[in-house]
Each structure stands twice: as structure tokens, then as C-alpha cells.
Amino acid sequence: METAARTAPAAVIVAIDGPSGTGKSSTSKAVAAQLGLQYLDTGAQYRAITWWMLNNGIDVHDAEAVAAAADKPAIISGTDPRTPTITVDGADASGPIRTQQVTSAVSAVSAVPEVRARLTELQRTIARSAERGVVVEGRDIGTTVLPDADLKVFLTASAEARAARRSGELTGKEATDLAATREALVKRDAADSGRKTSPLAKAADADEVDTTELTLEQVVECVVTLVEKAARRAGQTA
């Protein structure tokens, strides 16, 4: 989507939350690119720290061991929405963090309070330093990380639609049938929504967008319009 005719106000902060398969990443990157904002995928950071734990022999189901190692990896997120990057200890981790092994372990690691505290502070630092403004996507951005964001959006979709999207993203050995993908999504939803620290939840003042029947272009247009409305409410010029 190269139609960058509109621009967002400087330093506008947009929080986009929702479960897997709702189109958060595609929407967030497209909105940021169209409005000239920076972009941060917080889920990639949780995947990155999980990947580091697995590679360094940390038992991801041992909360004490995960907590003790939470500060060790150096995680750096690139915020260009057209070419987002993430490195761990200087190594490109953008590919390795998307494996099924990491996907299966990330909820356990993400539930550890020390991990969430470390990454929440990192996310807030990145958002505060985003001179052009930023779109931040995740599961607790509007509720915990950036509760004062200029706009909060919560994306939803039916479990069937989400499973179909996720299955379409998987290839080769990682490919799974729709039923298995749906089961995995529902299981992760339960884990993320039920954790004690910063659970997946819709902020009370968030705009909910159901993406089940919408194309990506329609979702992006909806969110861009919400950003412009939020800017006007704040007395800023888009």
C-alpha cells in the first residue's frame, strides 16, 4: 500500500491490540507507513526473548529461571514500518523468532512478570523517543504499556477466520491443518487472557474493529480514519 497521501500529527501514539490472526501486524505496518509514523511490534520482542531462552538452555516453563535471565539478552527493534527489524545480541532474529518452537513457548515466557517489566520499559522508551509518532502493536499496549495513547484500537475476528489466516502464513514443515491451528489459537488466547500480569484485554476506551469480513485495505482505512479523528479531538492538525 503505497498511498501515503495523508499524514498523522507529529508524535501521535497509536496502540493496536488483539489476539493472533486478527491482522494486527499487517494493519499496524500499513497504517504507520501510510501516515509516516514509526512502528513497533512488541510481540516480536517477546518472541525474541523466548528464542534467546530456548537457544541458551533456559527451561521456559521454569518461571524462576526465566526471570533470572530476563535482563541478559540485548534486544533492538528497528521501527521502519516498511522494513522492521529485530536483533538479539547483535544477530538478526526476524526469521528464527517465527518458528513453531518459539510460538509454542512464547506464552509461558510472556507470563513471567520480570520479562513483562523489562520489555514494557523498553517499549515505553521506544514510544517516547519516536519523534514522528508511532504505531505500537501487541496484547497489552492500551491497557498497560501506553494507557495514555492518543488512540487505542482492539482488533477482533472469529476463531475460524483467524485460523485460516494463520494457516496461510505457515509453509513446509510448519504447515498445519485448520482445526489444529484453530485449537492452538484458542489455547494461546486462554493463556494470554488468563495470565495474572498484563493479560490480553480490551482497554475500556479502545475502539473495537472486527476484521472477520473485512479486507486488509478496509481495516487500514478504518484505523487511519480513527487516527485522524483522534488527532482532531486532541486539537492537533493532521
Short mmCIF file of N, CA and C in Angstrom, two decimals, residues 134-236:
data_model
loop_
_atom_site.label_atom_id
_atom_site.label_comp_id
_atom_site.label_asym_id
_atom_site.label_seq_id
_atom_site.Cartn_x
_atom_site.Cartn_y
_atom_site.Cartn_z
N VAL A 134 4.23 6.99 16.55
CA VAL A 134 4.46 5.55 16.44
C VAL A 134 3.16 4.77 16.54
N VAL A 135 3.10 3.66 15.82
CA VAL A 135 2.04 2.68 15.97
C VAL A 135 2.65 1.50 16.70
N VAL A 136 2.11 1.19 17.87
CA VAL A 136 2.64 0.09 18.69
C VAL A 136 1.59 -1.01 18.75
N GLU A 137 1.97 -2.22 18.36
CA GLU A 137 1.02 -3.33 18.38
C GLU A 137 1.41 -4.38 19.39
N GLY A 138 0.40 -5.02 19.98
CA GLY A 138 0.67 -6.07 20.95
C GLY A 138 -0.60 -6.61 21.56
N ARG A 139 -0.52 -6.96 22.84
CA ARG A 139 -1.68 -7.51 23.54
C ARG A 139 -2.05 -6.73 24.78
N ASP A 140 -1.15 -5.86 25.24
CA ASP A 140 -1.45 -5.09 26.45
C ASP A 140 -1.01 -3.64 26.29
N ILE A 141 -0.98 -3.15 25.06
CA ILE A 141 -0.45 -1.80 24.82
C ILE A 141 -1.40 -0.74 25.38
N GLY A 142 -2.67 -0.84 25.04
CA GLY A 142 -3.63 0.16 25.52
C GLY A 142 -3.95 0.06 26.99
N THR A 143 -3.81 -1.13 27.56
CA THR A 143 -4.15 -1.33 28.96
C THR A 143 -2.98 -1.11 29.91
N THR A 144 -1.77 -1.48 29.49
CA THR A 144 -0.62 -1.46 30.41
C THR A 144 0.55 -0.63 29.91
N VAL A 145 0.99 -0.88 28.69
CA VAL A 145 2.22 -0.26 28.21
C VAL A 145 2.03 1.24 27.97
N LEU A 146 0.99 1.60 27.21
CA LEU A 146 0.75 3.00 26.86
C LEU A 146 -0.71 3.37 27.13
N PRO A 147 -1.11 3.41 28.39
CA PRO A 147 -2.51 3.69 28.72
C PRO A 147 -2.96 5.09 28.33
N ASP A 148 -2.00 6.00 28.05
CA ASP A 148 -2.35 7.37 27.64
C ASP A 148 -2.16 7.57 26.14
N ALA A 149 -2.17 6.50 25.37
CA ALA A 149 -2.02 6.61 23.91
C ALA A 149 -3.12 7.50 23.34
N ASP A 150 -2.79 8.20 22.25
CA ASP A 150 -3.77 9.08 21.62
C ASP A 150 -4.94 8.31 21.05
N LEU A 151 -4.69 7.09 20.60
CA LEU A 151 -5.74 6.22 20.07
C LEU A 151 -5.47 4.78 20.47
N LYS A 152 -6.51 4.09 20.89
CA LYS A 152 -6.40 2.66 21.21
C LYS A 152 -7.38 1.90 20.32
N VAL A 153 -6.87 0.90 19.65
CA VAL A 153 -7.70 0.08 18.76
C VAL A 153 -7.55 -1.38 19.19
N PHE A 154 -8.68 -2.08 19.27
CA PHE A 154 -8.65 -3.50 19.61
C PHE A 154 -9.24 -4.27 18.44
N LEU A 155 -8.39 -5.05 17.77
CA LEU A 155 -8.84 -5.83 16.62
C LEU A 155 -9.34 -7.20 17.06
N THR A 156 -10.47 -7.61 16.49
CA THR A 156 -11.01 -8.94 16.76
C THR A 156 -11.33 -9.63 15.45
N ALA A 157 -11.60 -10.92 15.52
CA ALA A 157 -12.04 -11.69 14.35
C ALA A 157 -12.50 -13.04 14.88
N SER A 158 -13.32 -13.73 14.12
CA SER A 158 -13.78 -15.05 14.54
C SER A 158 -12.59 -16.01 14.59
N ALA A 159 -12.71 -17.04 15.41
CA ALA A 159 -11.64 -18.03 15.53
C ALA A 159 -11.38 -18.70 14.18
N GLU A 160 -12.44 -18.93 13.41
CA GLU A 160 -12.30 -19.58 12.11
C GLU A 160 -11.49 -18.71 11.14
N ALA A 161 -11.82 -17.42 11.10
CA ALA A 161 -11.11 -16.50 10.21
C ALA A 161 -9.65 -16.38 10.61
N ARG A 162 -9.40 -16.31 11.91
CA ARG A 162 -8.04 -16.18 12.40
C ARG A 162 -7.22 -17.42 12.08
N ALA A 163 -7.83 -18.60 12.24
CA ALA A 163 -7.13 -19.85 11.94
C ALA A 163 -6.79 -19.93 10.47
N ALA A 164 -7.70 -19.50 9.61
CA ALA A 164 -7.45 -19.54 8.17
C ALA A 164 -6.28 -18.63 7.81
N ARG A 165 -6.23 -17.46 8.44
CA ARG A 165 -5.14 -16.53 8.16
C ARG A 165 -3.80 -17.08 8.63
N ARG A 166 -3.80 -17.64 9.82
CA ARG A 166 -2.55 -18.18 10.35
C ARG A 166 -2.08 -19.38 9.55
N SER A 167 -3.00 -20.25 9.13
CA SER A 167 -2.62 -21.41 8.32
C SER A 167 -2.01 -20.97 7.01
N GLY A 168 -2.52 -19.87 6.46
CA GLY A 168 -1.98 -19.34 5.22
C GLY A 168 -0.57 -18.81 5.37
N GLU A 169 -0.17 -18.46 6.62
CA GLU A 169 1.16 -17.94 6.86
C GLU A 169 2.19 -19.05 7.02
N LEU A 170 1.72 -20.28 7.28
CA LEU A 170 2.62 -21.39 7.56
C LEU A 170 2.95 -22.15 6.28
N THR A 171 4.21 -22.59 6.17
CA THR A 171 4.64 -23.32 4.98
C THR A 171 5.50 -24.51 5.38
N GLY A 172 5.62 -25.46 4.45
CA GLY A 172 6.53 -26.59 4.68
C GLY A 172 6.21 -27.37 5.93
N LYS A 173 7.26 -27.67 6.71
CA LYS A 173 7.09 -28.47 7.92
C LYS A 173 6.21 -27.78 8.95
N GLU A 174 6.12 -26.44 8.87
CA GLU A 174 5.37 -25.70 9.87
C GLU A 174 3.88 -25.67 9.55
N ALA A 175 3.50 -26.10 8.34
CA ALA A 175 2.09 -26.05 7.94
C ALA A 175 1.25 -27.01 8.78
N THR A 176 0.07 -26.56 9.15
CA THR A 176 -0.83 -27.39 9.95
C THR A 176 -2.23 -27.27 9.37
N ASP A 177 -3.10 -28.21 9.72
CA ASP A 177 -4.47 -28.11 9.23
C ASP A 177 -5.23 -27.06 10.03
N LEU A 178 -6.37 -26.65 9.49
CA LEU A 178 -7.14 -25.56 10.07
C LEU A 178 -7.58 -25.86 11.50
N ALA A 179 -8.03 -27.09 11.75
CA ALA A 179 -8.52 -27.45 13.08
C ALA A 179 -7.42 -27.33 14.13
N ALA A 180 -6.22 -27.80 13.76
CA ALA A 180 -5.10 -27.73 14.69
C ALA A 180 -4.69 -26.28 14.94
N THR A 181 -4.71 -25.47 13.88
CA THR A 181 -4.35 -24.06 14.03
C THR A 181 -5.37 -23.35 14.91
N ARG A 182 -6.65 -23.63 14.69
CA ARG A 182 -7.70 -23.02 15.50
C ARG A 182 -7.55 -23.40 16.96
N GLU A 183 -7.25 -24.67 17.21
CA GLU A 183 -7.07 -25.15 18.58
C GLU A 183 -5.90 -24.44 19.26
N ALA A 184 -4.80 -24.25 18.50
CA ALA A 184 -3.62 -23.58 19.05
C ALA A 184 -3.92 -22.12 19.36
N LEU A 185 -4.69 -21.46 18.49
CA LEU A 185 -5.04 -20.06 18.72
C LEU A 185 -5.91 -19.92 19.97
N VAL A 186 -6.90 -20.78 20.09
CA VAL A 186 -7.80 -20.71 21.24
C VAL A 186 -7.03 -20.96 22.54
N LYS A 187 -6.09 -21.90 22.48
CA LYS A 187 -5.27 -22.22 23.65
C LYS A 187 -4.41 -21.02 24.05
N ARG A 188 -3.82 -20.35 23.03
CA ARG A 188 -2.99 -19.20 23.34
C ARG A 188 -3.84 -18.04 23.86
N ASP A 189 -5.02 -17.86 23.28
CA ASP A 189 -5.93 -16.81 23.77
C ASP A 189 -6.19 -17.00 25.26
N ALA A 190 -6.47 -18.24 25.64
CA ALA A 190 -6.78 -18.54 27.05
C ALA A 190 -5.58 -18.25 27.94
N ALA A 191 -4.38 -18.61 27.46
CA ALA A 191 -3.17 -18.37 28.23
C ALA A 191 -2.91 -16.88 28.38
N ASP A 192 -3.04 -16.14 27.27
CA ASP A 192 -2.74 -14.71 27.29
C ASP A 192 -3.79 -13.92 28.07
N SER A 193 -5.05 -14.33 27.95
CA SER A 193 -6.13 -13.62 28.65
C SER A 193 -6.17 -13.96 30.14
N GLY A 194 -5.67 -15.15 30.48
CA GLY A 194 -5.76 -15.60 31.86
C GLY A 194 -4.54 -15.33 32.71
N ARG A 195 -3.45 -14.84 32.12
CA ARG A 195 -2.25 -14.62 32.93
C ARG A 195 -2.48 -13.48 33.91
N LYS A 196 -1.81 -13.53 35.04
CA LYS A 196 -2.01 -12.54 36.10
C LYS A 196 -1.40 -11.18 35.74
N THR A 197 -0.28 -11.20 35.04
CA THR A 197 0.41 -9.95 34.72
C THR A 197 0.05 -9.49 33.32
N SER A 198 -0.54 -8.29 33.21
CA SER A 198 -0.88 -7.67 31.92
C SER A 198 -1.56 -8.63 30.95
N PRO A 199 -2.73 -9.14 31.29
CA PRO A 199 -3.41 -10.07 30.39
C PRO A 199 -3.90 -9.39 29.12
N LEU A 200 -4.13 -10.19 28.08
CA LEU A 200 -4.74 -9.69 26.86
C LEU A 200 -6.14 -9.21 27.20
N ALA A 201 -6.42 -7.93 26.96
CA ALA A 201 -7.74 -7.38 27.28
C ALA A 201 -7.96 -6.10 26.48
N LYS A 202 -9.21 -5.81 26.22
CA LYS A 202 -9.55 -4.57 25.53
C LYS A 202 -9.62 -3.43 26.53
N ALA A 203 -8.92 -2.34 26.25
CA ALA A 203 -8.99 -1.16 27.13
C ALA A 203 -10.41 -0.59 27.08
N ALA A 204 -10.85 -0.03 28.19
CA ALA A 204 -12.22 0.49 28.28
C ALA A 204 -12.49 1.56 27.23
N ASP A 205 -11.47 2.33 26.86
CA ASP A 205 -11.66 3.42 25.90
C ASP A 205 -11.13 3.09 24.51
N ALA A 206 -10.99 1.80 24.22
CA ALA A 206 -10.48 1.39 22.90
C ALA A 206 -11.62 1.28 21.89
N ASP A 207 -11.31 1.56 20.63
CA ASP A 207 -12.24 1.33 19.53
C ASP A 207 -12.06 -0.10 19.05
N GLU A 208 -13.14 -0.88 19.05
CA GLU A 208 -13.05 -2.28 18.60
C GLU A 208 -13.38 -2.37 17.12
N VAL A 209 -12.55 -3.10 16.39
CA VAL A 209 -12.75 -3.31 14.96
C VAL A 209 -12.75 -4.81 14.68
N ASP A 210 -13.88 -5.33 14.22
CA ASP A 210 -14.00 -6.74 13.87
C ASP A 210 -13.54 -6.91 12.43
N THR A 211 -12.45 -7.63 12.24
CA THR A 211 -11.85 -7.77 10.90
C THR A 211 -12.30 -9.01 10.15
N THR A 212 -13.22 -9.77 10.72
CA THR A 212 -13.62 -11.06 10.14
C THR A 212 -14.00 -10.94 8.66
N GLU A 213 -14.86 -9.98 8.35
CA GLU A 213 -15.38 -9.85 6.99
C GLU A 213 -14.71 -8.73 6.20
N LEU A 214 -13.65 -8.14 6.73
CA LEU A 214 -13.01 -7.00 6.07
C LEU A 214 -11.71 -7.40 5.38
N THR A 215 -11.41 -6.72 4.28
CA THR A 215 -10.11 -6.89 3.64
C THR A 215 -9.09 -6.08 4.43
N LEU A 216 -7.81 -6.35 4.20
CA LEU A 216 -6.76 -5.58 4.87
C LEU A 216 -6.91 -4.10 4.55
N GLU A 217 -7.17 -3.79 3.30
CA GLU A 217 -7.31 -2.39 2.89
C GLU A 217 -8.43 -1.70 3.66
N GLN A 218 -9.52 -2.41 3.88
CA GLN A 218 -10.65 -1.83 4.62
C GLN A 218 -10.30 -1.60 6.09
N VAL A 219 -9.58 -2.54 6.67
CA VAL A 219 -9.18 -2.38 8.07
C VAL A 219 -8.22 -1.20 8.22
N VAL A 220 -7.26 -1.10 7.31
CA VAL A 220 -6.30 0.00 7.35
C VAL A 220 -7.01 1.34 7.21
N GLU A 221 -7.93 1.44 6.27
CA GLU A 221 -8.68 2.69 6.07
C GLU A 221 -9.46 3.06 7.33
N CYS A 222 -10.05 2.06 7.96
CA CYS A 222 -10.80 2.29 9.20
C CYS A 222 -9.90 2.85 10.29
N VAL A 223 -8.73 2.24 10.47
CA VAL A 223 -7.82 2.68 11.53
C VAL A 223 -7.22 4.05 11.21
N VAL A 224 -6.87 4.29 9.96
CA VAL A 224 -6.34 5.61 9.57
C VAL A 224 -7.37 6.69 9.89
N THR A 225 -8.63 6.42 9.59
CA THR A 225 -9.70 7.38 9.88
C THR A 225 -9.82 7.62 11.38
N LEU A 226 -9.67 6.56 12.17
CA LEU A 226 -9.73 6.70 13.63
C LEU A 226 -8.56 7.56 14.14
N VAL A 227 -7.38 7.38 13.54
CA VAL A 227 -6.22 8.19 13.93
C VAL A 227 -6.50 9.66 13.66
N GLU A 228 -7.04 9.95 12.50
CA GLU A 228 -7.33 11.34 12.13
C GLU A 228 -8.37 11.96 13.07
N LYS A 229 -9.37 11.17 13.43
CA LYS A 229 -10.39 11.67 14.36
C LYS A 229 -9.78 11.92 15.74
N ALA A 230 -8.92 11.00 16.18
CA ALA A 230 -8.28 11.16 17.48
C ALA A 230 -7.42 12.42 17.50
N ALA A 231 -6.75 12.69 16.39
CA ALA A 231 -5.89 13.88 16.29
C ALA A 231 -6.73 15.14 16.39
N ARG A 232 -7.87 15.12 15.73
CA ARG A 232 -8.74 16.30 15.80
C ARG A 232 -9.27 16.51 17.22
N ARG A 233 -9.61 15.42 17.88
CA ARG A 233 -10.10 15.53 19.26
C ARG A 233 -9.04 16.12 20.17
N ALA A 234 -7.79 15.81 19.87
CA ALA A 234 -6.68 16.31 20.70
C ALA A 234 -6.28 17.73 20.31
N GLY A 235 -6.98 18.28 19.32
CA GLY A 235 -6.66 19.65 18.91
C GLY A 235 -5.42 19.75 18.07
N GLN A 236 -5.01 18.60 17.44
CA GLN A 236 -3.82 18.60 16.61
C GLN A 236 -4.25 18.68 15.15
#
